[in-house]
C-alpha atoms as one frame of an Amber mdcrd trajectory, in Angstrom:
protein
   0.000   0.000   0.000   1.450   3.351  -1.046  -0.467   5.531   1.428   0.516
   5.818   5.080  -0.941   7.199   8.301  -0.578  10.987   8.431  -0.585  11.517
   4.642  -2.848  14.223   3.228  -5.191  12.829   0.566  -7.816  14.095  -1.889
 -11.007  12.049  -2.295 -11.560  11.351  -6.016 -14.718   9.192  -5.899 -17.870
   8.753  -3.841 -20.170  11.109  -1.977 -17.254  13.098  -0.516 -15.540  13.673
  -3.890 -13.370  16.801  -3.812 -12.807  16.819  -0.038  -9.367  16.372   1.468
  -8.111  15.238   4.839  -5.428  13.439   6.799  -5.289   9.653   7.044  -6.090
   8.563  10.607  -5.839   4.792  10.151  -4.671   2.346   7.476  -6.092  -1.178
   7.135  -3.766  -2.907   4.613  -5.404  -6.343   4.820  -8.695  -4.895   3.501
  -7.146  -2.137   1.280  -9.000   0.518   3.279  -8.156   3.836   4.922  -9.911
   6.072   7.450  -9.702   9.794   6.621 -10.534  12.453   9.231 -13.815  14.245
   8.463 -14.598  12.154   5.376 -17.122   9.293   4.976 -18.739  10.219   8.310
 -21.597   8.095   9.640 -23.766   8.410  12.742 -23.433   5.628  15.298 -25.943
   5.207  18.094 -24.431   4.119  21.404 -26.296   2.619  24.329 -26.071   4.039
  27.830 -23.261   2.373  29.791 -24.659   2.950  33.302 -28.143   3.196  34.771
 -29.544   6.731  34.539 -27.206   7.697  31.701 -28.551   8.692  28.270 -27.683
   7.108  24.957 -25.799   9.175  22.384 -25.416   9.657  18.675 -21.713   9.817
  17.771 -20.309  10.761  14.359 -17.514   8.430  13.230 -15.289   8.400  10.137
 -15.726   5.007   8.495 -13.174   3.101   6.368 -13.158   3.657   2.612 -11.334
   1.948  -0.221  -7.822   3.225  -0.862  -8.550   3.516  -4.603 -10.946   6.401
  -3.879  -8.133   8.616  -2.542  -5.140  10.295  -4.162  -2.061  11.513  -2.273
  -1.393  15.265  -2.106   2.310  16.053  -2.574   3.856  18.215   0.135   6.028
  20.176  -2.290   3.813  20.898  -5.303   0.506  20.707  -3.345  -1.168  18.704
  -6.151  -2.973  15.361  -6.080  -0.571  12.851  -7.576   0.314   9.223  -8.019
   3.122   7.708  -5.976   6.326   6.201  -7.322   9.373   4.711  -5.650  13.064
   5.494  -5.995  16.152   3.925  -4.452  18.575   6.341  -2.784  22.082   5.407
  -1.608  21.782   1.818  -2.758  19.141   0.286  -0.528  17.002   3.127   0.876
  13.569   3.106  -0.795  11.625   6.405  -0.766   8.268   7.507  -2.156   8.352
  10.154  -4.875   5.748  12.407  -6.501   5.033  11.491 -10.138   4.349  15.149
 -11.051   7.264  17.082  -9.536   9.661  14.214  -8.776  10.189  15.344  -5.168
  10.349  13.041  -2.166   7.187  12.566  -0.133
């Protein structure tokens, strides 16, 4: 998976198309990511103790990684990700548009 936790991404498909946010969680086994403030659903929680009220909590749900595109830190554009080897064995991610390291 080419996206990591903390990366800024642009949503390119779905109901939140055009929004951007930071990746909060990556689920590589299912090819899914959780982006802050995107794909938000309401979850109803039961009261934990007697006398307490139930709540409605808004949660960001996982979405497929193919619906997001990485935003490069240097050129500030949504781009694809490539890899490059530096100093023999160090593998780094690079922006396909500007060629800079991510």
